[in-house]
Coordinates of N, CA and C in Angstrom, one line a residue:
X1 N 0.9 -1.2 -0.1 CA 0.0 -0.3 -0.4 C 0.8 1.0 0.1
X2 N 1.6 1.0 0.7 CA 2.9 2.2 0.5 C 3.2 2.2 0.0
X3 N 4.1 1.4 -1.1 CA 4.1 1.3 -2.9 C 3.7 2.2 -3.8
X4 N 2.5 1.9 -3.0 CA 0.8 2.3 -4.3 C 1.0 4.0 -4.2
X5 N 1.3 4.0 -3.1 CA 0.8 5.8 -2.0 C 2.0 6.7 -2.9
X6 N 3.2 5.6 -2.6 CA 4.2 6.7 -3.0 C 4.7 7.1 -5.0
X7 N 4.7 5.8 -5.1 CA 4.2 6.1 -6.7 C 3.1 7.1 -7.6
X8 N 2.1 6.6 -6.4 CA 0.6 7.8 -7.3 C 1.5 8.7 -7.0
X9 N 1.7 9.3 -6.1 CA 2.1 10.9 -5.5 C 3.1 11.4 -6.1
X10 N 4.7 10.7 -6.2 CA 5.4 10.5 -7.3 C 5.2 11.2 -9.0
X11 N 4.4 10.2 -9.7 CA 3.9 10.6 -10.9 C 3.0 11.5 -10.9
X12 N 2.5 12.3 -9.9 CA 1.4 13.1 -9.6 C 2.8 14.7 -9.7
X13 N 3.7 14.5 -8.8 CA 4.2 15.2 -9.0 C 4.9 15.6 -10.1
X14 N 5.4 14.7 -9.9 CA 5.6 14.5 -11.9 C 5.4 15.3 -13.3
X15 N 3.9 14.5 -13.1 CA 3.5 15.4 -14.1 C 2.9 17.4 -13.7
X16 N 3.4 17.1 -12.6 CA 2.3 19.0 -12.4 C 4.6 19.5 -12.6
X17 N 5.1 19.1 -12.0 CA 6.2 19.8 -12.2 C 6.2 19.8 -13.9
X18 N 6.3 19.3 -14.7 CA 6.5 18.9 -16.3 C 5.9 19.3 -17.1
X19 N 4.5 19.6 -16.5 CA 3.5 20.1 -17.8 C 3.9 21.6 -18.1
X20 N 3.9 21.9 -19.4 CA 3.8 23.1 -20.0 C 2.2 24.4 -19.5
X21 N 1.7 23.3 -19.4 CA 0.2 23.9 -18.8 C 1.0 24.4 -17.4
X22 N 1.1 25.6 -17.0 CA 0.4 25.9 -15.4 C -0.4 27.1 -15.1
X23 N -1.5 26.8 -14.5 CA -3.0 28.1 -14.9 C -1.9 29.4 -14.0
X24 N -2.0 28.9 -12.8 CA -1.7 30.2 -12.4 C -0.3 30.8 -12.3
X25 N -0.6 32.5 -12.3 CA 1.0 33.0 -12.4 C 1.1 33.3 -11.4
X26 N 2.2 32.8 -11.3 CA 2.9 32.7 -10.1 C 4.5 33.2 -10.4
X27 N 5.6 32.9 -10.4 CA 6.5 33.0 -10.5 C 6.7 33.5 -12.2
X28 N 6.2 32.8 -13.0 CA 6.7 32.8 -14.2 C 5.0 32.4 -15.1
X29 N 4.5 33.9 -15.5 CA 3.3 34.1 -16.1 C 3.0 33.5 -16.8
X30 N 2.2 32.7 -17.3 CA 1.0 31.7 -18.1 C 1.1 32.9 -19.2
X31 N 2.1 32.4 -19.8 CA 1.8 32.9 -22.0 C 0.0 33.0 -22.7
X32 N 0.2 31.8 -22.3 CA -0.6 31.8 -23.6 C -2.7 32.3 -22.8
X33 N -2.8 32.3 -21.4 CA -3.5 34.0 -20.7 C -3.0 35.0 -20.9
X34 N -1.8 35.3 -21.5 CA -1.3 36.1 -21.8 C -1.8 36.8 -23.3
X35 N -1.4 35.7 -23.8 CA -2.2 36.2 -25.2 C -3.8 35.8 -25.9
X36 N -4.1 35.6 -24.9 CA -5.8 35.8 -25.0 C -6.2 37.0 -24.5
X37 N -5.8 37.3 -23.0 CA -5.5 38.8 -22.8 C -5.8 39.7 -23.4
X38 N -4.3 39.7 -24.0 CA -4.5 40.9 -25.2 C -5.3 40.9 -26.5
X39 N -5.4 39.6 -26.2 CA -6.4 39.7 -27.9 C -7.8 40.6 -26.9
X40 N -8.0 39.9 -25.6 CA -9.3 40.2 -26.1 C -9.0 41.9 -25.6
X41 N -8.3 42.4 -25.1 CA -8.2 44.3 -24.8 C -7.7 45.5 -25.8
X42 N -7.6 44.2 -27.3 CA -7.1 45.3 -27.9 C -8.9 44.8 -28.9
X43 N -9.8 44.1 -28.5 CA -10.6 44.1 -29.2 C -12.4 44.0 -28.5
X44 N -11.7 44.6 -27.4 CA -12.7 44.7 -26.2 C -13.3 46.5 -26.3
X45 N -15.6 46.7 -26.2 CA -15.4 47.7 -26.6 C -16.0 48.1 -24.9
X46 N -16.4 49.3 -24.9 CA -16.7 50.3 -23.5 C -17.5 49.4 -22.5
X47 N -17.5 48.9 -22.3 CA -18.6 48.5 -21.4 C -19.0 46.5 -21.3
X48 N -17.9 46.0 -21.8 CA -17.9 44.7 -22.5 C -17.1 44.6 -20.7
X49 N -17.8 43.4 -20.7 CA -17.9 42.2 -19.5 C -16.6 41.1 -20.1
X50 N -16.1 40.1 -18.6 CA -14.8 39.2 -19.1 C -15.5 38.1 -17.7
X51 N -16.1 36.9 -18.2 CA -16.1 36.4 -17.8 C -14.3 35.2 -18.2
X52 N -14.3 34.2 -17.2 CA -13.7 33.9 -17.2 C -13.3 32.2 -16.1
X53 N -12.1 31.2 -16.3 CA -11.9 30.2 -15.6 C -11.3 30.1 -15.1
X54 N -10.2 31.4 -14.9 CA -9.3 31.5 -14.1 C -8.8 33.2 -14.1
X55 N -10.5 33.5 -12.7 CA -9.7 35.7 -12.6 C -8.8 36.0 -12.3
X56 N -8.4 35.0 -11.7 CA -6.6 35.6 -11.2 C -6.0 35.8 -12.3
X57 N -6.4 35.2 -13.6 CA -5.4 35.1 -14.6 C -5.4 36.3 -15.7
X58 N -6.8 36.4 -15.2 CA -7.7 37.5 -16.7 C -7.3 39.0 -15.8
X59 N -7.4 38.8 -14.3 CA -7.0 40.3 -13.5 C -5.6 40.5 -13.7
X60 N -5.0 39.1 -14.0 CA -3.5 40.2 -13.8 C -3.1 40.0 -15.2
X61 N -3.0 40.1 -16.2 CA -2.8 39.8 -17.5 C -4.2 41.0 -18.4
X62 N -5.6 41.5 -17.9 CA -6.6 42.1 -18.5 C -6.8 42.7 -17.7
X63 N -5.9 43.0 -16.3 CA -6.9 44.0 -15.6 C -8.1 44.4 -15.6
X64 N -8.5 43.1 -15.7 CA -9.9 43.0 -15.5 C -11.1 41.6 -15.7
X65 N -11.5 41.1 -14.2 CA -12.6 40.7 -14.1 C -13.8 40.3 -13.6
X66 N -14.6 40.2 -14.6 CA -16.3 40.4 -13.8 C -16.7 39.5 -13.4
X67 N -16.4 38.1 -13.9 CA -16.8 36.7 -13.3 C -16.2 35.4 -13.1
X68 N -17.1 34.5 -12.5 CA -15.8 33.4 -12.1 C -16.8 32.1 -12.7
X69 N -16.7 31.5 -14.4 CA -17.6 30.3 -14.6 C -16.9 29.3 -14.3
X70 N -17.6 29.2 -13.1 CA -16.9 27.7 -12.5 C -18.4 27.6 -11.4
X71 N -19.1 25.6 -12.1 CA -20.1 25.4 -10.7 C -19.5 25.3 -10.1
X72 N -18.9 24.4 -9.7 CA -18.0 23.4 -8.2 C -16.6 24.2 -7.7
X73 N -16.5 23.8 -6.9 CA -15.1 23.6 -6.5 C -14.5 25.2 -6.2
X74 N -15.5 26.2 -6.0 CA -14.3 27.1 -6.0 C -14.3 28.2 -4.2
X75 N -13.3 29.0 -4.9 CA -12.6 29.6 -3.1 C -13.4 31.0 -2.7
X76 N -15.0 31.3 -2.1 CA -15.6 32.2 -1.9 C -15.8 32.7 -0.8
X77 N -16.8 34.1 -0.6 CA -17.2 34.5 0.8 C -18.8 35.2 -0.7
X78 N -19.5 35.4 0.8 CA -20.6 36.4 0.5 C -19.5 38.2 0.4
X79 N -20.1 38.7 -0.3 CA -20.4 40.2 -0.1 C -21.7 40.3 1.0
X80 N -21.7 42.1 1.4 CA -22.5 42.4 2.1 C -24.5 42.2 1.6
X81 N -24.0 42.2 0.1 CA -25.7 41.9 -0.5 C -25.5 40.4 -0.4
X82 N -24.6 39.4 -0.7 CA -25.3 38.5 -0.3 C -25.0 37.2 -1.7
X83 N -24.7 38.3 -3.0 CA -23.1 37.8 -3.8 C -22.2 37.0 -3.2
X84 N -22.3 35.9 -3.9 CA -20.9 34.8 -4.0 C -19.7 35.9 -4.7
X85 N -18.6 35.4 -4.4 CA -17.7 36.2 -5.2 C -16.5 35.8 -4.8
X86 N -15.2 35.6 -5.3 CA -13.9 34.8 -5.7 C -13.5 35.3 -4.5
X87 N -13.0 34.7 -3.5 CA -12.0 35.6 -2.7 C -10.4 35.5 -2.8
X88 N -10.5 36.2 -4.2 CA -9.1 36.4 -4.6 C -8.6 37.2 -5.8
X89 N -9.9 37.7 -6.1 CA -10.2 38.2 -7.4 C -11.4 39.5 -7.3
X90 N -12.6 39.0 -6.3 CA -13.7 39.8 -5.9 C -15.0 39.5 -7.0
X91 N -14.3 38.5 -8.0 CA -15.4 38.3 -9.8 C -16.5 37.2 -9.0
X92 N -18.1 37.7 -9.1 CA -18.7 37.1 -8.7 C -19.0 36.0 -9.7
X93 N -19.3 35.1 -8.9 CA -18.6 33.5 -9.2 C -20.2 33.0 -9.8
X94 N -20.2 32.9 -11.4 CA -21.7 32.0 -12.0 C -22.0 30.5 -11.4
X95 N -22.4 30.6 -10.5 CA -22.8 29.2 -9.8 C -23.4 28.0 -10.2
X96 N -24.4 28.7 -11.2 CA -25.2 27.9 -12.1 C -25.7 28.6 -13.1
X97 N -25.9 27.7 -13.8 CA -27.2 28.1 -15.1 C -27.8 29.5 -15.4
X98 N -29.0 29.0 -14.0 CA -29.6 30.3 -14.3 C -28.8 32.0 -14.0
X99 N -27.7 31.6 -12.9 CA -27.1 33.1 -12.5 C -26.3 33.1 -13.8
X100 N -25.8 32.2 -15.2 CA -25.0 32.9 -15.7 C -25.7 33.0 -16.6
X101 N -26.7 32.6 -17.0 CA -27.9 33.6 -17.8 C -28.7 35.0 -17.7
X102 N -29.2 34.8 -16.1 CA -28.9 36.4 -16.2 C -27.8 38.0 -15.6
X103 N -26.9 37.1 -15.6 CA -25.7 38.2 -15.5 C -25.4 38.5 -16.6
X104 N -25.0 37.6 -18.0 CA -24.9 37.7 -19.3 C -25.5 38.6 -20.4
X105 N -27.4 38.1 -19.7 CA -28.8 38.8 -19.9 C -28.1 40.3 -20.7
X106 N -28.6 40.6 -21.5 CA -28.2 42.3 -22.2 C -26.6 43.1 -21.7
X107 N -26.0 42.2 -22.0 CA -24.4 42.4 -21.6 C -23.0 42.0 -23.2
X108 N -22.4 42.8 -23.5 CA -21.6 41.8 -24.4 C -20.6 42.3 -23.6
X109 N -19.8 40.8 -23.9 CA -18.9 40.1 -23.7 C -17.0 39.4 -24.0
X110 N -17.3 38.6 -23.2 CA -16.0 37.9 -23.6 C -16.3 37.0 -22.8
X111 N -15.5 35.4 -23.1 CA -15.2 34.5 -22.2 C -13.8 33.7 -22.3
X112 N -13.0 33.5 -21.6 CA -11.9 33.3 -21.8 C -11.4 32.0 -20.8
X113 N -11.3 31.1 -21.8 CA -11.7 29.5 -20.5 C -10.3 29.0 -21.1
X114 N -9.8 27.8 -19.9 CA -8.7 26.9 -19.7 C -9.4 26.0 -19.9
X115 N -8.3 24.8 -19.8 CA -9.0 23.5 -19.9 C -10.3 23.5 -18.7
X116 N -10.4 23.6 -18.4 CA -11.7 23.7 -17.6 C -13.6 24.4 -17.8
X117 N -12.9 25.4 -19.4 CA -14.6 25.2 -19.2 C -14.8 23.9 -20.2
X118 N -14.3 22.8 -20.6 CA -14.5 22.0 -21.4 C -14.7 20.5 -19.9
X119 N -14.5 21.3 -19.1 CA -14.4 20.0 -17.7 C -15.7 19.8 -17.3
X120 N -15.9 19.3 -15.8 CA -17.0 18.8 -14.9 C -16.9 19.9 -14.0
X121 N -16.4 20.9 -14.7 CA -16.4 22.6 -13.8 C -17.9 23.1 -13.3
X122 N -17.5 23.1 -15.2 CA -18.6 23.6 -16.0 C -20.4 23.2 -16.4
X123 N -21.1 23.4 -15.7 CA -22.4 23.2 -16.1 C -23.0 22.7 -17.9
X124 N -23.2 22.0 -17.9 CA -23.3 21.3 -19.6 C -23.9 21.9 -20.1
X125 N -25.3 22.9 -19.2 CA -25.9 23.7 -20.4 C -25.1 25.0 -20.3
X126 N -24.4 25.6 -19.0 CA -23.5 26.5 -19.6 C -22.6 26.6 -20.8
X127 N -22.0 25.8 -20.5 CA -21.0 24.6 -22.1 C -22.1 24.8 -23.4
X128 N -23.3 23.8 -23.0 CA -23.8 24.3 -24.6 C -24.5 26.0 -24.6
X129 N -24.9 26.3 -23.7 CA -25.5 27.8 -25.0 C -23.6 28.6 -24.7
X130 N -22.5 28.6 -24.5 CA -21.4 29.0 -24.9 C -21.4 28.6 -26.5
X131 N -21.3 27.4 -26.3 CA -21.4 26.4 -27.6 C -22.0 27.1 -29.1
X132 N -23.5 27.4 -28.2 CA -24.4 27.4 -29.5 C -24.7 29.3 -29.9
X133 N -24.2 29.6 -28.6 CA -25.0 31.4 -28.6 C -23.6 32.7 -28.9
X134 N -22.3 32.0 -28.5 CA -21.8 32.9 -28.9 C -19.8 32.6 -29.8
X135 N -19.2 33.8 -29.7 CA -18.8 33.8 -30.9 C -17.7 33.1 -30.9
X136 N -16.8 31.9 -31.5 CA -15.5 31.5 -30.8 C -14.8 32.2 -31.5
X137 N -13.7 32.9 -31.3 CA -12.8 33.6 -31.8 C -11.9 32.7 -32.3
X138 N -11.0 32.1 -33.2 CA -9.8 31.4 -33.1 C -8.3 32.1 -32.8
X139 N -8.9 33.6 -33.5 CA -7.8 34.9 -33.6 C -6.9 34.6 -31.5
X140 N -8.0 34.3 -30.9 CA -7.1 35.1 -29.6 C -7.1 33.7 -28.6
X141 N -7.3 32.6 -28.9 CA -7.1 31.3 -28.7 C -6.1 30.6 -29.8
X142 N -5.8 30.0 -28.6 CA -4.3 28.7 -28.8 C -5.3 27.1 -28.1
X143 N -4.2 26.5 -28.1 CA -4.0 24.8 -27.6 C -4.8 25.0 -26.7
X144 N -4.8 25.3 -25.8 CA -4.8 25.7 -24.0 C -6.0 27.0 -23.7
X145 N -6.4 27.8 -24.7 CA -7.0 28.8 -23.7 C -8.0 28.9 -24.8
X146 N -9.3 28.9 -24.7 CA -9.9 29.4 -25.4 C -11.0 31.1 -25.0
X147 N -10.7 31.5 -26.4 CA -12.3 32.8 -26.2 C -13.3 33.0 -27.2
X148 N -13.9 33.5 -26.5 CA -15.5 33.4 -27.2 C -15.6 35.4 -27.0
X149 N -17.0 35.3 -28.1 CA -17.5 36.9 -28.1 C -18.9 36.7 -27.8
X150 N -19.7 37.4 -26.5 CA -21.5 37.7 -26.5 C -21.9 39.2 -26.8
X151 N -22.4 38.9 -27.3 CA -23.4 40.1 -28.0 C -24.9 40.3 -27.0
X152 N -25.4 41.3 -26.8 CA -26.7 40.9 -27.0 C -27.1 41.4 -28.0
X153 N -28.4 40.2 -27.7 CA -29.6 40.2 -29.2 C -29.9 41.5 -29.4
X154 N -30.2 41.3 -30.9 CA -30.7 43.0 -31.8 C -32.1 43.2 -30.9
X155 N -33.5 42.0 -30.9 CA -34.7 42.4 -30.1 C -34.2 42.9 -28.6
X156 N -32.7 42.9 -28.0 CA -33.3 44.1 -26.6 C -32.4 45.0 -27.1
X157 N -31.8 45.1 -28.0 CA -31.3 46.2 -28.5 C -32.4 47.4 -28.8
X158 N -33.1 46.8 -29.5 CA -34.7 47.7 -30.2 C -36.0 47.9 -28.7
X159 N -35.8 47.2 -28.0 CA -36.9 47.0 -26.7 C -35.8 48.4 -25.5
X160 N -34.4 48.3 -25.6 CA -34.4 49.4 -24.6 C -34.1 50.6 -25.7
X161 N -34.4 50.8 -27.0 CA -34.7 52.4 -27.5 C -35.9 52.7 -26.9

């Protein structure tokens, strides 16, 4: 049992130490997040919001992170209004599909997501909505980070007039 535990721990440590993808910018910030954030910064419009699977990275590189797109295992606190927020960035956590839809309704913005976007961290309904209703931006994406653009619907624009 001890041998199995040591082998599994050693293999896990080796994989973490040798993997090119490190999602959190510690001493050596992650270049993939930088690339995606620079693309969004160059193409963002006034009032755009940013949804991220790693808000610490978008805050670091883009200087903005509005929402944490994650439905479980988050580090959070409730603010004075009872809103669930990320402990490190203050980003509002979109904890389920209804919260996600409510927060993006009538807004323009960006989704910047790493591999957590396609994992169990993201509600399947949220993921379906992203794939079916948002525009994938290959110019801002690479093999580890995906960028999507969303805009409020035209009928909402007409109702706002």
